[in-house]
Amino acid sequence: FMSYQASVDFGVANAGRLVKEGGAEAVKLEGGKRHADLVARITEIGIPVMGHIGLTPQSSHVMGGFKTQGRDEDTWAFHEADAKAVSEAGAFAIVLEGMVDPLAAKITKSIDIPTIAIGASADCDGQILVLEDMLGLNPRPPKFVKVYGDLLNEIENSVRRYAEDVKDRSFPTEDQVYR
């Protein structure tokens, strides 16, 4: 948040820092047409950029929260223009987040770079989920998440058993101490 929104120069400088100091091999920027100039400038200096349109978490407060994008077909042209602008500005791929399936599928067919879905369409070129969500660490994952594990309960049970063992002095045993 606010690492690139203030100006193109500010965004370029911070993208450079992420690569130089942070070891990043690319940067991801939320926003479509409004940040196309920044995408173009960053790619011109040799830093790969992944775009991110649809539901953009960094600006969810101005979107009225985490709301599915494209439910109203009248908004589709806006999202399509965002995808086109980011693609033409030189991004190597675009994340489509929280977007109705038919819109995401249409965007995927209309641009020449890969689309990565998070809560979008199976027709996108790739899929991504937040690790904590898919492993069951989030007690209320978003609707689009398929939960592949129940680590929250496993962690809670493990911590509870540890605390019980400490309280009843069954931990540590001779096997866990140095002599």
mmCIF file of N, CA and C in Angstrom, residues 27-142:
data_model
loop_
_atom_site.group_PDB
_atom_site.id
_atom_site.type_symbol
_atom_site.label_atom_id
_atom_site.label_comp_id
_atom_site.label_asym_id
_atom_site.label_seq_id
_atom_site.Cartn_x
_atom_site.Cartn_y
_atom_site.Cartn_z
ATOM 1 N N VAL A 27 7.630 -7.176 -9.965
ATOM 2 C CA VAL A 27 6.728 -6.504 -9.050
ATOM 3 C C VAL A 27 5.296 -6.723 -9.526
ATOM 4 N N LYS A 28 4.337 -6.657 -8.598
ATOM 5 C CA LYS A 28 2.923 -6.776 -8.927
ATOM 6 C C LYS A 28 2.241 -5.490 -8.494
ATOM 7 N N LEU A 29 1.479 -4.912 -9.389
ATOM 8 C CA LEU A 29 0.795 -3.651 -9.117
ATOM 9 C C LEU A 29 -0.702 -3.824 -9.290
ATOM 10 N N GLU A 30 -1.466 -3.376 -8.303
ATOM 11 C CA GLU A 30 -2.917 -3.361 -8.426
ATOM 12 C C GLU A 30 -3.340 -2.118 -9.186
ATOM 13 N N GLY A 31 -4.342 -2.285 -10.038
ATOM 14 C CA GLY A 31 -4.893 -1.145 -10.767
ATOM 15 C C GLY A 31 -4.672 -1.298 -12.257
ATOM 16 N N GLY A 32 -5.608 -0.829 -13.025
ATOM 17 C CA GLY A 32 -5.539 -0.972 -14.476
ATOM 18 C C GLY A 32 -5.088 0.283 -15.180
ATOM 19 N N LYS A 33 -6.017 0.904 -15.898
ATOM 20 C CA LYS A 33 -5.687 2.081 -16.705
ATOM 21 C C LYS A 33 -4.991 3.171 -15.907
ATOM 22 N N ARG A 34 -5.411 3.376 -14.663
ATOM 23 C CA ARG A 34 -4.851 4.480 -13.875
ATOM 24 C C ARG A 34 -3.376 4.293 -13.575
ATOM 25 N N HIS A 35 -2.859 3.064 -13.694
ATOM 26 C CA HIS A 35 -1.444 2.812 -13.433
ATOM 27 C C HIS A 35 -0.694 2.296 -14.668
ATOM 28 N N ALA A 36 -1.304 2.412 -15.834
ATOM 29 C CA ALA A 36 -0.669 1.913 -17.062
ATOM 30 C C ALA A 36 0.639 2.647 -17.355
ATOM 31 N N ASP A 37 0.697 3.945 -17.095
ATOM 32 C CA ASP A 37 1.940 4.696 -17.324
ATOM 33 C C ASP A 37 3.067 4.165 -16.432
ATOM 34 N N LEU A 38 2.744 3.838 -15.214
ATOM 35 C CA LEU A 38 3.731 3.297 -14.288
ATOM 36 C C LEU A 38 4.199 1.913 -14.736
ATOM 37 N N VAL A 39 3.265 1.073 -15.160
ATOM 38 C CA VAL A 39 3.632 -0.260 -15.668
ATOM 39 C C VAL A 39 4.590 -0.108 -16.841
ATOM 40 N N ALA A 40 4.262 0.788 -17.760
ATOM 41 C CA ALA A 40 5.113 1.007 -18.933
ATOM 42 C C ALA A 40 6.509 1.476 -18.526
ATOM 43 N N ARG A 41 6.576 2.411 -17.613
ATOM 44 C CA ARG A 41 7.881 2.954 -17.195
ATOM 45 C C ARG A 41 8.725 1.906 -16.475
ATOM 46 N N ILE A 42 8.110 1.136 -15.596
ATOM 47 C CA ILE A 42 8.858 0.101 -14.873
ATOM 48 C C ILE A 42 9.368 -0.970 -15.836
ATOM 49 N N THR A 43 8.544 -1.380 -16.786
ATOM 50 C CA THR A 43 9.006 -2.391 -17.747
ATOM 51 C C THR A 43 10.076 -1.820 -18.676
ATOM 52 N N GLU A 44 9.998 -0.524 -18.992
ATOM 53 C CA GLU A 44 11.023 0.115 -19.831
ATOM 54 C C GLU A 44 12.406 0.047 -19.193
ATOM 55 N N ILE A 45 12.462 0.097 -17.862
ATOM 56 C CA ILE A 45 13.773 0.051 -17.200
ATOM 57 C C ILE A 45 14.209 -1.379 -16.876
ATOM 58 N N GLY A 46 13.424 -2.352 -17.346
ATOM 59 C CA GLY A 46 13.846 -3.745 -17.234
ATOM 60 C C GLY A 46 13.328 -4.528 -16.050
ATOM 61 N N ILE A 47 12.326 -4.020 -15.377
ATOM 62 C CA ILE A 47 11.731 -4.758 -14.261
ATOM 63 C C ILE A 47 10.398 -5.346 -14.730
ATOM 64 N N PRO A 48 10.255 -6.668 -14.696
ATOM 65 C CA PRO A 48 8.985 -7.285 -15.085
ATOM 66 C C PRO A 48 7.853 -6.891 -14.132
ATOM 67 N N VAL A 49 6.661 -6.678 -14.699
ATOM 68 C CA VAL A 49 5.493 -6.261 -13.925
ATOM 69 C C VAL A 49 4.339 -7.223 -14.168
ATOM 70 N N MET A 50 3.725 -7.657 -13.059
ATOM 71 C CA MET A 50 2.467 -8.398 -13.127
ATOM 72 C C MET A 50 1.368 -7.427 -12.712
ATOM 73 N N GLY A 51 0.326 -7.333 -13.510
ATOM 74 C CA GLY A 51 -0.809 -6.483 -13.179
ATOM 75 C C GLY A 51 -1.781 -7.207 -12.261
ATOM 76 N N HIS A 52 -2.743 -6.472 -11.738
ATOM 77 C CA HIS A 52 -3.746 -7.043 -10.835
ATOM 78 C C HIS A 52 -4.987 -6.169 -10.950
ATOM 79 N N ILE A 53 -6.073 -6.743 -11.490
ATOM 80 C CA ILE A 53 -7.309 -5.975 -11.669
ATOM 81 C C ILE A 53 -8.487 -6.739 -11.086
ATOM 82 N N GLY A 54 -9.647 -6.110 -11.134
ATOM 83 C CA GLY A 54 -10.850 -6.695 -10.542
ATOM 84 C C GLY A 54 -10.950 -6.223 -9.110
ATOM 85 N N LEU A 55 -11.085 -7.171 -8.196
ATOM 86 C CA LEU A 55 -11.077 -6.829 -6.773
ATOM 87 C C LEU A 55 -9.630 -6.557 -6.396
ATOM 88 N N THR A 56 -9.354 -5.343 -5.990
ATOM 89 C CA THR A 56 -7.988 -4.968 -5.614
ATOM 90 C C THR A 56 -7.967 -4.685 -4.116
ATOM 91 N N PRO A 57 -7.433 -5.635 -3.332
ATOM 92 C CA PRO A 57 -7.492 -5.516 -1.870
ATOM 93 C C PRO A 57 -6.926 -4.227 -1.300
ATOM 94 N N GLN A 58 -5.888 -3.666 -1.917
ATOM 95 C CA GLN A 58 -5.303 -2.436 -1.374
ATOM 96 C C GLN A 58 -6.263 -1.254 -1.449
ATOM 97 N N SER A 59 -7.229 -1.332 -2.336
ATOM 98 C CA SER A 59 -8.198 -0.235 -2.444
ATOM 99 C C SER A 59 -9.622 -0.728 -2.208
ATOM 100 N N SER A 60 -9.768 -1.816 -1.464
ATOM 101 C CA SER A 60 -11.102 -2.383 -1.222
ATOM 102 C C SER A 60 -12.015 -1.401 -0.484
ATOM 103 N N HIS A 61 -11.426 -0.524 0.327
ATOM 104 C CA HIS A 61 -12.241 0.440 1.070
ATOM 105 C C HIS A 61 -12.994 1.393 0.137
ATOM 106 N N VAL A 62 -12.428 1.727 -1.014
ATOM 107 C CA VAL A 62 -13.150 2.598 -1.949
ATOM 108 C C VAL A 62 -14.078 1.806 -2.847
ATOM 109 N N MET A 63 -13.962 0.479 -2.801
ATOM 110 C CA MET A 63 -14.853 -0.384 -3.582
ATOM 111 C C MET A 63 -16.049 -0.824 -2.750
ATOM 112 N N GLY A 64 -16.108 -0.370 -1.517
ATOM 113 C CA GLY A 64 -17.205 -0.773 -0.641
ATOM 114 C C GLY A 64 -16.953 -2.114 0.028
ATOM 115 N N GLY A 65 -15.697 -2.532 0.081
ATOM 116 C CA GLY A 65 -15.351 -3.808 0.710
ATOM 117 C C GLY A 65 -14.899 -4.825 -0.317
ATOM 118 N N PHE A 66 -14.800 -6.045 0.125
ATOM 119 C CA PHE A 66 -14.353 -7.138 -0.741
ATOM 120 C C PHE A 66 -15.555 -7.664 -1.524
ATOM 121 N N LYS A 67 -15.872 -6.980 -2.615
ATOM 122 C CA LYS A 67 -17.062 -7.307 -3.403
ATOM 123 C C LYS A 67 -16.682 -7.884 -4.757
ATOM 124 N N THR A 68 -17.438 -8.877 -5.165
ATOM 125 C CA THR A 68 -17.235 -9.495 -6.469
ATOM 126 C C THR A 68 -17.386 -8.442 -7.557
ATOM 127 N N GLN A 69 -16.459 -8.460 -8.489
ATOM 128 C CA GLN A 69 -16.447 -7.493 -9.581
ATOM 129 C C GLN A 69 -17.101 -8.093 -10.830
ATOM 130 N N GLY A 70 -17.829 -7.251 -11.559
ATOM 131 C CA GLY A 70 -18.422 -7.654 -12.828
ATOM 132 C C GLY A 70 -19.800 -8.276 -12.732
ATOM 133 N N ARG A 71 -20.419 -8.194 -11.588
ATOM 134 C CA ARG A 71 -21.784 -8.759 -11.472
ATOM 135 C C ARG A 71 -22.746 -8.027 -12.409
ATOM 136 N N ASP A 72 -22.512 -6.745 -12.600
ATOM 137 C CA ASP A 72 -23.331 -5.941 -13.506
ATOM 138 C C ASP A 72 -22.590 -5.847 -14.838
ATOM 139 N N GLU A 73 -23.170 -6.380 -15.891
ATOM 140 C CA GLU A 73 -22.505 -6.377 -17.201
ATOM 141 C C GLU A 73 -22.150 -4.976 -17.683
ATOM 142 N N ASP A 74 -22.813 -3.975 -17.176
ATOM 143 C CA ASP A 74 -22.496 -2.598 -17.552
ATOM 144 C C ASP A 74 -21.086 -2.200 -17.113
ATOM 145 N N THR A 75 -20.490 -2.927 -16.148
ATOM 146 C CA THR A 75 -19.139 -2.613 -15.673
ATOM 147 C C THR A 75 -18.058 -3.381 -16.425
ATOM 148 N N TRP A 76 -18.450 -4.304 -17.268
ATOM 149 C CA TRP A 76 -17.468 -5.163 -17.939
ATOM 150 C C TRP A 76 -16.476 -4.359 -18.779
ATOM 151 N N ALA A 77 -16.957 -3.349 -19.486
ATOM 152 C CA ALA A 77 -16.071 -2.555 -20.358
ATOM 153 C C ALA A 77 -14.949 -1.911 -19.542
ATOM 154 N N PHE A 78 -15.251 -1.470 -18.323
ATOM 155 C CA PHE A 78 -14.250 -0.878 -17.443
ATOM 156 C C PHE A 78 -13.135 -1.888 -17.147
ATOM 157 N N HIS A 79 -13.513 -3.105 -16.775
ATOM 158 C CA HIS A 79 -12.527 -4.142 -16.449
ATOM 159 C C HIS A 79 -11.750 -4.595 -17.690
ATOM 160 N N GLU A 80 -12.442 -4.695 -18.796
ATOM 161 C CA GLU A 80 -11.763 -5.065 -20.049
ATOM 162 C C GLU A 80 -10.748 -3.995 -20.450
ATOM 163 N N ALA A 81 -11.106 -2.731 -20.280
ATOM 164 C CA ALA A 81 -10.180 -1.639 -20.598
ATOM 165 C C ALA A 81 -8.971 -1.671 -19.666
ATOM 166 N N ASP A 82 -9.191 -2.005 -18.387
ATOM 167 C CA ASP A 82 -8.075 -2.138 -17.446
ATOM 168 C C ASP A 82 -7.115 -3.233 -17.899
ATOM 169 N N ALA A 83 -7.656 -4.380 -18.258
ATOM 170 C CA ALA A 83 -6.812 -5.499 -18.696
ATOM 171 C C ALA A 83 -6.031 -5.138 -19.954
ATOM 172 N N LYS A 84 -6.691 -4.526 -20.890
ATOM 173 C CA LYS A 84 -6.038 -4.127 -22.142
ATOM 174 C C LYS A 84 -4.926 -3.112 -21.883
ATOM 175 N N ALA A 85 -5.194 -2.132 -21.025
ATOM 176 C CA ALA A 85 -4.202 -1.088 -20.730
ATOM 177 C C ALA A 85 -2.963 -1.677 -20.069
ATOM 178 N N VAL A 86 -3.150 -2.563 -19.105
ATOM 179 C CA VAL A 86 -2.012 -3.183 -18.401
ATOM 180 C C VAL A 86 -1.223 -4.074 -19.352
ATOM 181 N N SER A 87 -1.936 -4.822 -20.177
ATOM 182 C CA SER A 87 -1.283 -5.694 -21.161
ATOM 183 C C SER A 87 -0.472 -4.869 -22.155
ATOM 184 N N GLU A 88 -1.077 -3.837 -22.696
ATOM 185 C CA GLU A 88 -0.385 -2.999 -23.686
ATOM 186 C C GLU A 88 0.765 -2.207 -23.061
ATOM 187 N N ALA A 89 0.713 -1.960 -21.767
ATOM 188 C CA ALA A 89 1.782 -1.227 -21.085
ATOM 189 C C ALA A 89 3.012 -2.102 -20.851
ATOM 190 N N GLY A 90 2.873 -3.408 -21.066
ATOM 191 C CA GLY A 90 4.033 -4.279 -20.975
ATOM 192 C C GLY A 90 4.042 -5.296 -19.858
ATOM 193 N N ALA A 91 2.945 -5.422 -19.096
ATOM 194 C CA ALA A 91 2.893 -6.436 -18.040
ATOM 195 C C ALA A 91 3.055 -7.825 -18.665
ATOM 196 N N PHE A 92 3.658 -8.738 -17.914
ATOM 197 C CA PHE A 92 3.853 -10.101 -18.430
ATOM 198 C C PHE A 92 2.689 -11.022 -18.094
ATOM 199 N N ALA A 93 1.831 -10.628 -17.144
ATOM 200 C CA ALA A 93 0.654 -11.397 -16.745
ATOM 201 C C ALA A 93 -0.248 -10.477 -15.924
ATOM 202 N N ILE A 94 -1.499 -10.918 -15.713
ATOM 203 C CA ILE A 94 -2.446 -10.138 -14.920
ATOM 204 C C ILE A 94 -3.205 -11.073 -13.987
ATOM 205 N N VAL A 95 -3.261 -10.696 -12.706
ATOM 206 C CA VAL A 95 -4.118 -11.374 -11.747
ATOM 207 C C VAL A 95 -5.524 -10.809 -11.914
ATOM 208 N N LEU A 96 -6.498 -11.697 -12.022
ATOM 209 C CA LEU A 96 -7.904 -11.313 -12.055
ATOM 210 C C LEU A 96 -8.510 -11.807 -10.750
ATOM 211 N N GLU A 97 -8.885 -10.883 -9.866
ATOM 212 C CA GLU A 97 -9.360 -11.290 -8.540
ATOM 213 C C GLU A 97 -10.821 -10.950 -8.333
ATOM 214 N N GLY A 98 -11.523 -11.903 -7.699
ATOM 215 C CA GLY A 98 -12.907 -11.686 -7.286
ATOM 216 C C GLY A 98 -13.793 -11.224 -8.417
ATOM 217 N N MET A 99 -13.682 -11.890 -9.558
ATOM 218 C CA MET A 99 -14.350 -11.453 -10.774
ATOM 219 C C MET A 99 -15.288 -12.559 -11.261
ATOM 220 N N VAL A 100 -16.469 -12.178 -11.745
ATOM 221 C CA VAL A 100 -17.407 -13.190 -12.239
ATOM 222 C C VAL A 100 -16.766 -13.976 -13.381
ATOM 223 N N ASP A 101 -17.092 -15.247 -13.417
ATOM 224 C CA ASP A 101 -16.493 -16.184 -14.364
ATOM 225 C C ASP A 101 -16.571 -15.721 -15.821
ATOM 226 N N PRO A 102 -17.757 -15.349 -16.330
ATOM 227 C CA PRO A 102 -17.788 -15.009 -17.764
ATOM 228 C C PRO A 102 -16.932 -13.801 -18.136
ATOM 229 N N LEU A 103 -16.819 -12.833 -17.245
ATOM 230 C CA LEU A 103 -15.981 -11.666 -17.524
ATOM 231 C C LEU A 103 -14.510 -12.067 -17.544
ATOM 232 N N ALA A 104 -14.073 -12.834 -16.546
ATOM 233 C CA ALA A 104 -12.678 -13.271 -16.500
ATOM 234 C C ALA A 104 -12.334 -14.118 -17.722
ATOM 235 N N ALA A 105 -13.240 -14.981 -18.127
ATOM 236 C CA ALA A 105 -13.015 -15.808 -19.320
ATOM 237 C C ALA A 105 -12.899 -14.930 -20.562
ATOM 238 N N LYS A 106 -13.739 -13.915 -20.658
ATOM 239 C CA LYS A 106 -13.703 -12.998 -21.807
ATOM 240 C C LYS A 106 -12.390 -12.226 -21.848
ATOM 241 N N ILE A 107 -11.955 -11.727 -20.703
ATOM 242 C CA ILE A 107 -10.687 -10.994 -20.647
ATOM 243 C C ILE A 107 -9.536 -11.907 -21.046
ATOM 244 N N THR A 108 -9.535 -13.131 -20.534
ATOM 245 C CA THR A 108 -8.466 -14.089 -20.849
ATOM 246 C C THR A 108 -8.348 -14.303 -22.352
ATOM 247 N N LYS A 109 -9.473 -14.398 -23.032
ATOM 248 C CA LYS A 109 -9.461 -14.607 -24.488
ATOM 249 C C LYS A 109 -9.065 -13.353 -25.257
ATOM 250 N N SER A 110 -9.210 -12.184 -24.625
ATOM 251 C CA SER A 110 -9.023 -10.933 -25.374
ATOM 252 C C SER A 110 -7.629 -10.327 -25.260
ATOM 253 N N ILE A 111 -6.777 -10.844 -24.385
ATOM 254 C CA ILE A 111 -5.441 -10.267 -24.230
ATOM 255 C C ILE A 111 -4.378 -11.321 -24.528
ATOM 256 N N ASP A 112 -3.184 -10.855 -24.816
ATOM 257 C CA ASP A 112 -2.101 -11.745 -25.253
ATOM 258 C C ASP A 112 -1.189 -12.219 -24.132
ATOM 259 N N ILE A 113 -1.467 -11.833 -22.891
ATOM 260 C CA ILE A 113 -0.640 -12.271 -21.768
ATOM 261 C C ILE A 113 -1.466 -13.182 -20.865
ATOM 262 N N PRO A 114 -0.811 -14.021 -20.086
ATOM 263 C CA PRO A 114 -1.548 -14.939 -19.208
ATOM 264 C C PRO A 114 -2.345 -14.216 -18.120
ATOM 265 N N THR A 115 -3.473 -14.806 -17.778
ATOM 266 C CA THR A 115 -4.273 -14.343 -16.649
ATOM 267 C C THR A 115 -4.174 -15.386 -15.535
ATOM 268 N N ILE A 116 -4.097 -14.897 -14.311
ATOM 269 C CA ILE A 116 -4.019 -15.758 -13.135
ATOM 270 C C ILE A 116 -5.250 -15.461 -12.290
ATOM 271 N N ALA A 117 -6.078 -16.466 -12.061
ATOM 272 C CA ALA A 117 -7.327 -16.275 -11.319
ATOM 273 C C ALA A 117 -7.133 -16.472 -9.826
ATOM 274 N N ILE A 118 -7.761 -15.598 -9.069
ATOM 275 C CA ILE A 118 -7.991 -15.838 -7.646
ATOM 276 C C ILE A 118 -9.447 -15.432 -7.426
ATOM 277 N N GLY A 119 -10.294 -16.426 -7.400
ATOM 278 C CA GLY A 119 -11.723 -16.160 -7.307
ATOM 279 C C GLY A 119 -12.273 -15.626 -8.612
ATOM 280 N N ALA A 120 -11.780 -16.172 -9.726
ATOM 281 C CA ALA A 120 -12.266 -15.752 -11.041
ATOM 282 C C ALA A 120 -12.685 -17.005 -11.821
ATOM 283 N N SER A 121 -12.154 -17.231 -12.990
ATOM 284 C CA SER A 121 -12.636 -18.279 -13.883
ATOM 285 C C SER A 121 -11.660 -19.437 -14.036
ATOM 286 N N ALA A 122 -12.210 -20.627 -14.214
ATOM 287 C CA ALA A 122 -11.381 -21.794 -14.548
ATOM 288 C C ALA A 122 -10.784 -21.626 -15.945
ATOM 289 N N ASP A 123 -11.319 -20.691 -16.731
ATOM 290 C CA ASP A 123 -10.800 -20.430 -18.076
ATOM 291 C C ASP A 123 -9.558 -19.546 -18.078
ATOM 292 N N CYS A 124 -9.167 -19.021 -16.916
ATOM 293 C CA CYS A 124 -7.928 -18.249 -16.844
ATOM 294 C C CYS A 124 -6.745 -19.189 -17.090
ATOM 295 N N ASP A 125 -5.600 -18.619 -17.374
ATOM 296 C CA ASP A 125 -4.419 -19.423 -17.698
ATOM 297 C C ASP A 125 -3.783 -20.083 -16.484
ATOM 298 N N GLY A 126 -4.055 -19.560 -15.293
ATOM 299 C CA GLY A 126 -3.511 -20.134 -14.071
ATOM 300 C C GLY A 126 -4.405 -19.820 -12.892
ATOM 301 N N GLN A 127 -4.120 -20.451 -11.774
ATOM 302 C CA GLN A 127 -4.906 -20.270 -10.554
ATOM 303 C C GLN A 127 -3.969 -20.005 -9.386
ATOM 304 N N ILE A 128 -4.441 -19.264 -8.407
ATOM 305 C CA ILE A 128 -3.680 -19.018 -7.186
ATOM 306 C C ILE A 128 -4.673 -18.917 -6.031
ATOM 307 N N LEU A 129 -4.233 -19.370 -4.867
ATOM 308 C CA LEU A 129 -4.984 -19.184 -3.630
ATOM 309 C C LEU A 129 -4.014 -18.720 -2.559
ATOM 310 N N VAL A 130 -4.537 -18.065 -1.551
ATOM 311 C CA VAL A 130 -3.722 -17.688 -0.405
ATOM 312 C C VAL A 130 -3.479 -18.963 0.401
ATOM 313 N N LEU A 131 -2.215 -19.242 0.692
ATOM 314 C CA LEU A 131 -1.833 -20.476 1.368
ATOM 315 C C LEU A 131 -2.595 -20.683 2.676
ATOM 316 N N GLU A 132 -2.695 -19.643 3.497
ATOM 317 C CA GLU A 132 -3.391 -19.765 4.775
ATOM 318 C C GLU A 132 -4.851 -20.164 4.582
ATOM 319 N N ASP A 133 -5.476 -19.680 3.517
ATOM 320 C CA ASP A 133 -6.871 -20.030 3.236
ATOM 321 C C ASP A 133 -6.997 -21.493 2.831
ATOM 322 N N MET A 134 -6.175 -21.926 1.881
ATOM 323 C CA MET A 134 -6.317 -23.293 1.360
ATOM 324 C C MET A 134 -5.911 -24.360 2.373
ATOM 325 N N LEU A 135 -5.055 -23.981 3.339
ATOM 326 C CA LEU A 135 -4.627 -24.946 4.358
ATOM 327 C C LEU A 135 -5.553 -24.957 5.577
ATOM 328 N N GLY A 136 -6.609 -24.151 5.546
ATOM 329 C CA GLY A 136 -7.580 -24.166 6.628
ATOM 330 C C GLY A 136 -7.174 -23.353 7.836
ATOM 331 N N LEU A 137 -6.265 -22.391 7.656
ATOM 332 C CA LEU A 137 -5.847 -21.542 8.775
ATOM 333 C C LEU A 137 -6.759 -20.338 8.967
ATOM 334 N N ASN A 138 -7.577 -20.036 7.992
ATOM 335 C CA ASN A 138 -8.517 -18.925 8.072
ATOM 336 C C ASN A 138 -9.883 -19.497 8.449
ATOM 337 N N PRO A 139 -10.438 -19.117 9.602
ATOM 338 C CA PRO A 139 -11.725 -19.684 9.998
ATOM 339 C C PRO A 139 -12.883 -19.274 9.090
ATOM 340 N N ARG A 140 -12.708 -18.199 8.308
ATOM 341 C CA ARG A 140 -13.755 -17.756 7.380
ATOM 342 C C ARG A 140 -13.135 -17.429 6.018
ATOM 343 N N PRO A 141 -12.724 -18.446 5.278
ATOM 344 C CA PRO A 141 -12.116 -18.163 3.975
ATOM 345 C C PRO A 141 -13.152 -17.625 2.984
ATOM 346 N N PRO A 142 -12.692 -16.889 1.977
ATOM 347 C CA PRO A 142 -13.619 -16.403 0.950
ATOM 348 C C PRO A 142 -14.327 -17.563 0.250
#
